[in-house]
PDB file of C-alpha atoms in Angstrom:
ATOM      1  CA  UNK A 562    -110.011 -59.261 -53.285  1.00 49.00           C
ATOM      2  CA  UNK A 563    -106.237 -60.863 -54.296  1.00 51.00           C
ATOM      3  CA  UNK A 564    -106.152 -63.700 -52.449  1.00 49.00           C
ATOM      4  CA  UNK A 565    -103.213 -65.063 -54.570  1.00 48.00           C
ATOM      5  CA  UNK A 566    -101.146 -62.679 -53.072  1.00 48.00           C
ATOM      6  CA  UNK A 567    -102.639 -62.960 -49.591  1.00 51.00           C
ATOM      7  CA  UNK A 568    -101.817 -66.477 -49.868  1.00 46.00           C
ATOM      8  CA  UNK A 569     -98.393 -65.475 -50.744  1.00 45.00           C
ATOM      9  CA  UNK A 570     -97.943 -63.383 -48.241  1.00 45.00           C
ATOM     10  CA  UNK A 571     -98.586 -65.691 -45.643  1.00 54.00           C
ATOM     11  CA  UNK A 572     -96.299 -68.766 -47.467  1.00 57.00           C
ATOM     12  CA  UNK A 573     -93.372 -69.644 -45.125  1.00 51.00           C
ATOM     13  CA  UNK A 574     -90.063 -69.512 -46.534  1.00 46.00           C
ATOM     14  CA  UNK A 575     -88.709 -73.543 -47.360  1.00 35.00           C
ATOM     15  CA  UNK A 576     -85.363 -72.264 -45.257  1.00 42.00           C
ATOM     16  CA  UNK A 577     -87.079 -70.584 -42.274  1.00 46.00           C
ATOM     17  CA  UNK A 578     -85.227 -71.745 -39.022  1.00 44.00           C
ATOM     18  CA  UNK A 579     -82.869 -73.538 -40.832  1.00 44.00           C
ATOM     19  CA  UNK A 580     -79.001 -73.138 -40.901  1.00 41.00           C
ATOM     20  CA  UNK A 581     -78.235 -72.717 -44.732  1.00 45.00           C
ATOM     21  CA  UNK A 582     -74.770 -73.630 -45.862  1.00 58.00           C
ATOM     22  CA  UNK A 583     -72.096 -75.924 -44.770  1.00 77.00           C
ATOM     23  CA  UNK A 584     -72.870 -78.208 -42.374  1.00 86.00           C
ATOM     24  CA  UNK A 585     -70.711 -78.093 -39.035  1.00 89.00           C
ATOM     25  CA  UNK A 586     -68.141 -81.049 -38.050  1.00 91.00           C
ATOM     26  CA  UNK A 587     -68.196 -82.388 -34.933  1.00 95.00           C
ATOM     27  CA  UNK A 588     -65.628 -81.597 -32.120  1.00 94.00           C
ATOM     28  CA  UNK A 589     -63.641 -84.459 -30.542  1.00 94.00           C
ATOM     29  CA  UNK A 590     -65.615 -84.035 -27.128  1.00 96.00           C
ATOM     30  CA  UNK A 591     -69.142 -84.059 -29.133  1.00 97.00           C
ATOM     31  CA  UNK A 592     -67.712 -87.181 -30.862  1.00 97.00           C
ATOM     32  CA  UNK A 593     -67.280 -88.917 -27.983  1.00 97.00           C
ATOM     33  CA  UNK A 594     -70.313 -87.842 -26.310  1.00 98.00           C
ATOM     34  CA  UNK A 595     -72.640 -89.420 -28.770  1.00 98.00           C
ATOM     35  CA  UNK A 596     -70.453 -92.610 -28.992  1.00 97.00           C
ATOM     36  CA  UNK A 597     -70.607 -93.079 -25.147  1.00 97.00           C
ATOM     37  CA  UNK A 598     -74.379 -92.437 -25.329  1.00 97.00           C
ATOM     38  CA  UNK A 599     -74.599 -95.008 -27.877  1.00 98.00           C
ATOM     39  CA  UNK A 600     -72.618 -97.637 -25.963  1.00 97.00           C
ATOM     40  CA  UNK A 601     -74.370 -97.529 -22.878  1.00 97.00           C
ATOM     41  CA  UNK A 602     -77.989 -97.573 -24.968  1.00 97.00           C
ATOM     42  CA  UNK A 603     -76.343-100.850 -26.298  1.00 96.00           C
ATOM     43  CA  UNK A 604     -77.384 -99.320 -29.768  1.00 97.00           C
ATOM     44  CA  UNK A 605     -75.201-101.556 -31.817  1.00 97.00           C
ATOM     45  CA  UNK A 606     -76.314-100.350 -35.641  1.00 97.00           C
ATOM     46  CA  UNK A 607     -76.017 -97.019 -34.574  1.00 98.00           C
ATOM     47  CA  UNK A 608     -72.669 -97.232 -32.741  1.00 98.00           C
ATOM     48  CA  UNK A 609     -71.362 -99.317 -35.978  1.00 98.00           C
ATOM     49  CA  UNK A 610     -72.689 -96.528 -38.477  1.00 98.00           C
ATOM     50  CA  UNK A 611     -71.731 -93.624 -36.381  1.00 98.00           C
ATOM     51  CA  UNK A 612     -68.123 -95.049 -35.968  1.00 98.00           C
ATOM     52  CA  UNK A 613     -67.766 -95.955 -39.697  1.00 98.00           C
ATOM     53  CA  UNK A 614     -69.058 -92.586 -41.109  1.00 97.00           C
ATOM     54  CA  UNK A 615     -66.323 -90.789 -38.901  1.00 95.00           C
ATOM     55  CA  UNK A 616     -63.857 -93.395 -40.473  1.00 95.00           C
ATOM     56  CA  UNK A 617     -64.744 -93.640 -43.509  1.00 94.00           C
ATOM     57  CA  UNK A 618     -65.484 -89.862 -44.590  1.00 93.00           C
ATOM     58  CA  UNK A 619     -67.899 -91.289 -47.124  1.00 94.00           C
ATOM     59  CA  UNK A 620     -70.994 -89.622 -48.931  1.00 93.00           C
ATOM     60  CA  UNK A 621     -74.290 -90.224 -47.054  1.00 95.00           C
ATOM     61  CA  UNK A 622     -75.169 -92.156 -50.357  1.00 94.00           C
ATOM     62  CA  UNK A 623     -72.110 -94.505 -50.443  1.00 95.00           C
ATOM     63  CA  UNK A 624     -72.112 -95.491 -46.529  1.00 97.00           C
ATOM     64  CA  UNK A 625     -75.544 -96.687 -46.482  1.00 96.00           C
ATOM     65  CA  UNK A 626     -74.984 -98.789 -49.521  1.00 96.00           C
ATOM     66  CA  UNK A 627     -71.934-100.600 -48.398  1.00 97.00           C
ATOM     67  CA  UNK A 628     -72.001-104.436 -48.249  1.00 96.00           C
ATOM     68  CA  UNK A 629     -70.477-106.737 -45.770  1.00 97.00           C
ATOM     69  CA  UNK A 630     -67.631-107.516 -48.280  1.00 96.00           C
ATOM     70  CA  UNK A 631     -66.789-104.328 -48.729  1.00 97.00           C
ATOM     71  CA  UNK A 632     -65.268-104.107 -45.581  1.00 96.00           C
ATOM     72  CA  UNK A 633     -64.753-107.618 -43.845  1.00 96.00           C
ATOM     73  CA  UNK A 634     -63.869-111.170 -45.186  1.00 92.00           C
ATOM     74  CA  UNK A 635     -64.395-114.407 -43.240  1.00 86.00           C
ATOM     75  CA  UNK A 636     -65.530-112.446 -40.196  1.00 83.00           C
ATOM     76  CA  UNK A 637     -62.615-110.433 -39.881  1.00 93.00           C
ATOM     77  CA  UNK A 638     -62.754-106.266 -40.723  1.00 96.00           C
ATOM     78  CA  UNK A 639     -60.301-104.940 -42.978  1.00 96.00           C
ATOM     79  CA  UNK A 640     -57.967-102.084 -41.471  1.00 96.00           C
ATOM     80  CA  UNK A 641     -58.642-100.558 -44.970  1.00 95.00           C
ATOM     81  CA  UNK A 642     -61.262-100.708 -47.540  1.00 95.00           C
ATOM     82  CA  UNK A 643     -61.649 -99.289 -50.650  1.00 93.00           C
ATOM     83  CA  UNK A 644     -65.047 -98.416 -52.509  1.00 94.00           C
ATOM     84  CA  UNK A 645     -65.767 -96.888 -55.769  1.00 94.00           C
ATOM     85  CA  UNK A 646     -67.826 -93.267 -55.159  1.00 90.00           C
ATOM     86  CA  UNK A 647     -71.484 -93.153 -56.816  1.00 92.00           C
ATOM     87  CA  UNK A 648     -70.699 -89.253 -57.446  1.00 89.00           C
ATOM     88  CA  UNK A 649     -67.606 -89.609 -59.166  1.00 86.00           C
ATOM     89  CA  UNK A 650     -67.441 -93.051 -60.135  1.00 90.00           C
ATOM     90  CA  UNK A 651     -63.416 -92.698 -58.413  1.00 88.00           C
ATOM     91  CA  UNK A 652     -62.211 -95.250 -56.033  1.00 92.00           C
ATOM     92  CA  UNK A 653     -61.565 -94.016 -52.396  1.00 91.00           C
ATOM     93  CA  UNK A 654     -59.869 -95.477 -49.698  1.00 92.00           C
ATOM     94  CA  UNK A 655     -60.429 -95.293 -45.896  1.00 94.00           C
ATOM     95  CA  UNK A 656     -58.986 -96.423 -42.527  1.00 94.00           C
ATOM     96  CA  UNK A 657     -60.863 -98.901 -40.135  1.00 96.00           C
ATOM     97  CA  UNK A 658     -60.024 -98.080 -36.569  1.00 96.00           C
ATOM     98  CA  UNK A 659     -60.010-100.492 -33.932  1.00 96.00           C
ATOM     99  CA  UNK A 660     -63.224 -99.219 -31.917  1.00 96.00           C
ATOM    100  CA  UNK A 661     -64.900 -99.454 -35.252  1.00 97.00           C
ATOM    101  CA  UNK A 662     -63.851-102.993 -36.396  1.00 97.00           C
ATOM    102  CA  UNK A 663     -65.165-103.956 -32.751  1.00 97.00           C
ATOM    103  CA  UNK A 664     -68.565-102.164 -33.160  1.00 97.00           C
ATOM    104  CA  UNK A 665     -69.126-103.560 -36.623  1.00 97.00           C
ATOM    105  CA  UNK A 666     -68.453-107.188 -35.512  1.00 97.00           C
ATOM    106  CA  UNK A 667     -70.963-106.442 -32.805  1.00 96.00           C
ATOM    107  CA  UNK A 668     -73.505-105.351 -35.357  1.00 97.00           C
ATOM    108  CA  UNK A 669     -72.701-108.303 -38.188  1.00 96.00           C
ATOM    109  CA  UNK A 670     -72.870-110.895 -35.607  1.00 95.00           C
ATOM    110  CA  UNK A 671     -76.088-109.360 -33.738  1.00 95.00           C
ATOM    111  CA  UNK A 672     -77.917-109.726 -37.223  1.00 94.00           C
ATOM    112  CA  UNK A 673     -75.888-112.570 -38.506  1.00 94.00           C
ATOM    113  CA  UNK A 674     -75.300-110.641 -41.917  1.00 95.00           C
ATOM    114  CA  UNK A 675     -73.636-112.650 -44.989  1.00 94.00           C
ATOM    115  CA  UNK A 676     -71.041-111.517 -46.763  1.00 94.00           C
ATOM    116  CA  UNK A 677     -73.189-110.586 -49.638  1.00 94.00           C
ATOM    117  CA  UNK A 678     -75.558-108.635 -47.272  1.00 94.00           C
ATOM    118  CA  UNK A 679     -76.070-104.724 -47.208  1.00 95.00           C
ATOM    119  CA  UNK A 680     -74.294-103.688 -43.982  1.00 96.00           C
ATOM    120  CA  UNK A 681     -77.013-101.467 -42.497  1.00 96.00           C
ATOM    121  CA  UNK A 682     -80.206-103.119 -43.966  1.00 94.00           C
ATOM    122  CA  UNK A 683     -83.532-101.282 -43.985  1.00 88.00           C
ATOM    123  CA  UNK A 684     -86.325-101.895 -41.591  1.00 78.00           C
ATOM    124  CA  UNK A 685     -88.672-100.993 -44.470  1.00 70.00           C
ATOM    125  CA  UNK A 686     -89.924-103.687 -46.815  1.00 62.00           C
ATOM    126  CA  UNK A 687     -89.465-100.985 -49.770  1.00 61.00           C
ATOM    127  CA  UNK A 688     -85.547-100.690 -49.917  1.00 70.00           C
ATOM    128  CA  UNK A 689     -82.726-103.187 -49.256  1.00 87.00           C
ATOM    129  CA  UNK A 690     -80.531-100.773 -47.411  1.00 90.00           C
ATOM    130  CA  UNK A 691     -80.973 -97.596 -44.926  1.00 93.00           C
ATOM    131  CA  UNK A 692     -81.805 -94.834 -47.292  1.00 93.00           C
ATOM    132  CA  UNK A 693     -79.856 -91.604 -47.209  1.00 94.00           C
ATOM    133  CA  UNK A 694     -83.360 -89.800 -45.703  1.00 94.00           C
ATOM    134  CA  UNK A 695     -83.034 -92.534 -42.935  1.00 94.00           C
ATOM    135  CA  UNK A 696     -79.560 -91.767 -42.551  1.00 96.00           C
ATOM    136  CA  UNK A 697     -80.022 -88.111 -42.063  1.00 96.00           C
ATOM    137  CA  UNK A 698     -83.026 -88.534 -39.461  1.00 96.00           C
ATOM    138  CA  UNK A 699     -80.579 -90.751 -37.544  1.00 97.00           C
ATOM    139  CA  UNK A 700     -77.715 -87.960 -37.671  1.00 97.00           C
ATOM    140  CA  UNK A 701     -80.705 -85.602 -36.421  1.00 96.00           C
ATOM    141  CA  UNK A 702     -81.066 -88.006 -33.271  1.00 97.00           C
ATOM    142  CA  UNK A 703     -77.318 -88.205 -32.655  1.00 97.00           C
ATOM    143  CA  UNK A 704     -76.815 -84.209 -32.294  1.00 97.00           C
ATOM    144  CA  UNK A 705     -80.168 -83.873 -30.478  1.00 97.00           C
ATOM    145  CA  UNK A 706     -78.738 -86.502 -27.755  1.00 97.00           C
ATOM    146  CA  UNK A 707     -76.086 -84.321 -26.984  1.00 97.00           C
ATOM    147  CA  UNK A 708     -77.973 -80.655 -27.012  1.00 96.00           C
ATOM    148  CA  UNK A 709     -76.697 -79.747 -30.389  1.00 96.00           C
ATOM    149  CA  UNK A 710     -78.786 -77.429 -32.804  1.00 95.00           C
ATOM    150  CA  UNK A 711     -79.883 -80.022 -35.706  1.00 94.00           C
ATOM    151  CA  UNK A 712     -80.495 -77.086 -38.298  1.00 94.00           C
ATOM    152  CA  UNK A 713     -76.340 -76.919 -38.079  1.00 93.00           C
ATOM    153  CA  UNK A 714     -75.563 -80.436 -38.777  1.00 94.00           C
ATOM    154  CA  UNK A 715     -76.287 -83.192 -41.244  1.00 94.00           C
ATOM    155  CA  UNK A 716     -75.115 -86.431 -42.874  1.00 94.00           C
ATOM    156  CA  UNK A 717     -71.916 -83.909 -44.143  1.00 91.00           C
ATOM    157  CA  UNK A 718     -71.256 -83.500 -40.784  1.00 93.00           C
ATOM    158  CA  UNK A 719     -70.182 -87.024 -40.531  1.00 94.00           C
ATOM    159  CA  UNK A 720     -68.063 -86.765 -43.558  1.00 90.00           C
ATOM    160  CA  UNK A 721     -66.505 -83.503 -42.874  1.00 90.00           C
ATOM    161  CA  UNK A 722     -65.849 -83.923 -38.808  1.00 91.00           C
ATOM    162  CA  UNK A 723     -62.432 -86.105 -39.013  1.00 91.00           C
ATOM    163  CA  UNK A 724     -61.495 -84.540 -42.056  1.00 89.00           C
ATOM    164  CA  UNK A 725     -61.150 -81.577 -40.291  1.00 88.00           C
ATOM    165  CA  UNK A 726     -59.672 -82.764 -37.317  1.00 88.00           C
ATOM    166  CA  UNK A 727     -56.660 -84.073 -39.585  1.00 87.00           C
ATOM    167  CA  UNK A 728     -56.456 -80.618 -41.407  1.00 87.00           C
ATOM    168  CA  UNK A 729     -56.023 -78.708 -38.113  1.00 84.00           C
ATOM    169  CA  UNK A 730     -53.259 -81.364 -37.061  1.00 87.00           C
ATOM    170  CA  UNK A 731     -51.548 -81.491 -40.035  1.00 85.00           C
ATOM    171  CA  UNK A 732     -52.426 -78.671 -42.358  1.00 82.00           C
ATOM    172  CA  UNK A 733     -51.758 -81.369 -44.921  1.00 84.00           C
ATOM    173  CA  UNK A 734     -54.741 -80.216 -47.559  1.00 84.00           C
ATOM    174  CA  UNK A 735     -53.121 -83.234 -50.242  1.00 86.00           C
ATOM    175  CA  UNK A 736     -53.873 -85.932 -47.510  1.00 86.00           C
ATOM    176  CA  UNK A 737     -57.286 -84.642 -46.968  1.00 85.00           C
ATOM    177  CA  UNK A 738     -58.145 -84.279 -50.546  1.00 86.00           C
ATOM    178  CA  UNK A 739     -56.847 -87.911 -50.821  1.00 88.00           C
ATOM    179  CA  UNK A 740     -59.205 -89.007 -48.039  1.00 87.00           C
ATOM    180  CA  UNK A 741     -62.305 -87.414 -49.009  1.00 86.00           C
ATOM    181  CA  UNK A 742     -61.885 -88.783 -52.901  1.00 86.00           C
ATOM    182  CA  UNK A 743     -61.692 -85.328 -54.281  1.00 86.00           C
ATOM    183  CA  UNK A 744     -60.657 -84.487 -57.950  1.00 84.00           C
ATOM    184  CA  UNK A 745     -59.396 -80.759 -57.306  1.00 85.00           C
ATOM    185  CA  UNK A 746     -57.869 -79.481 -54.157  1.00 83.00           C
ATOM    186  CA  UNK A 747     -60.068 -76.657 -54.666  1.00 81.00           C
ATOM    187  CA  UNK A 748     -62.835 -78.886 -54.127  1.00 81.00           C
ATOM    188  CA  UNK A 749     -61.339 -79.549 -50.496  1.00 81.00           C
ATOM    189  CA  UNK A 750     -60.363 -76.189 -50.061  1.00 81.00           C
ATOM    190  CA  UNK A 751     -64.408 -75.115 -50.332  1.00 79.00           C
ATOM    191  CA  UNK A 752     -65.578 -78.135 -48.474  1.00 76.00           C
ATOM    192  CA  UNK A 753     -63.582 -77.347 -45.487  1.00 78.00           C
ATOM    193  CA  UNK A 754     -63.988 -73.719 -45.480  1.00 76.00           C
ATOM    194  CA  UNK A 755     -59.913 -73.597 -44.264  1.00 65.00           C
ATOM    195  CA  UNK A 756     -59.568 -70.275 -46.066  1.00 61.00           C
ATOM    196  CA  UNK A 757     -61.840 -68.185 -43.515  1.00 59.00           C
ATOM    197  CA  UNK A 758     -60.758 -70.624 -40.713  1.00 62.00           C
ATOM    198  CA  UNK A 759     -57.322 -69.886 -41.244  1.00 61.00           C
ATOM    199  CA  UNK A 760     -57.687 -66.103 -41.608  1.00 56.00           C
ATOM    200  CA  UNK A 761     -59.794 -65.719 -38.215  1.00 62.00           C
ATOM    201  CA  UNK A 762     -56.926 -68.184 -36.773  1.00 63.00           C
ATOM    202  CA  UNK A 763     -54.306 -65.363 -37.767  1.00 54.00           C
ATOM    203  CA  UNK A 764     -56.375 -62.439 -36.755  1.00 59.00           C
ATOM    204  CA  UNK A 765     -57.039 -64.102 -33.527  1.00 65.00           C
ATOM    205  CA  UNK A 766     -53.423 -64.497 -32.929  1.00 64.00           C
ATOM    206  CA  UNK A 767     -52.455 -60.685 -34.021  1.00 60.00           C
ATOM    207  CA  UNK A 768     -52.440 -58.486 -31.148  1.00 64.00           C
ATOM    208  CA  UNK A 769     -52.772 -54.461 -32.232  1.00 59.00           C
TER     209      UNK A 769
END
C-alpha cells in the first residue's frame, strides 16, 4: 500500500479557505464602525493603534516599532511625523489627525510611557514592542467585530485604506506614491490595483 500518496491526497492545501491576493481596504463607514466600537469599549491601545495605522499608512513592521519620541515631544503629539522605513531605508512622512492625537495622548497617559519607550509595548516578556504577528491578530479582531470576512483583510488593509480613499478623491497618483513611500510609481499602481478599478468604473458608466 502506498501510504505516502494517500497522505499527500489527504493533505489540506495551505491556502484552503483563504483569500489570496491584495487585502481589501476599509470603506469609510467601516472605519467609523470599528472606531466607535473601540471608543465605547474604552480600548485605549487599540483605538490609538487603529487611528495611527489609518493615518500613517505605514507597513506593519514600521508601525509596531514606533517609539513615543517618533510622534511626540514634551507631551505634545506632532501634527506630522517622519520615520525611516525598514524595507526601503527611505524616510516617509505622515499626518496625525486631531482624533488620532487625542487617542494617542489618552493611551500614552494611561500607560505613563516615557519618550524613549515603544509606543505599543508588548505584553509578552520576550519582545519590547507589539510584534507584526500580534498586530495581524488584532486587525482580524477589528474586522470580525463589524461582521467582515477576516480572510479578505489584513495588516495591509490598514496601509491601503487611507491611500485608496485619497486616490479615489483626487486621482493624484504622485501624492499617494509619496504618502506610501514607494520609490516607483508603478509600485503604487500595482499596490492600489487602480488600473482594474478605473477600467471597471469606466465600464459601469458606459451604457450600450
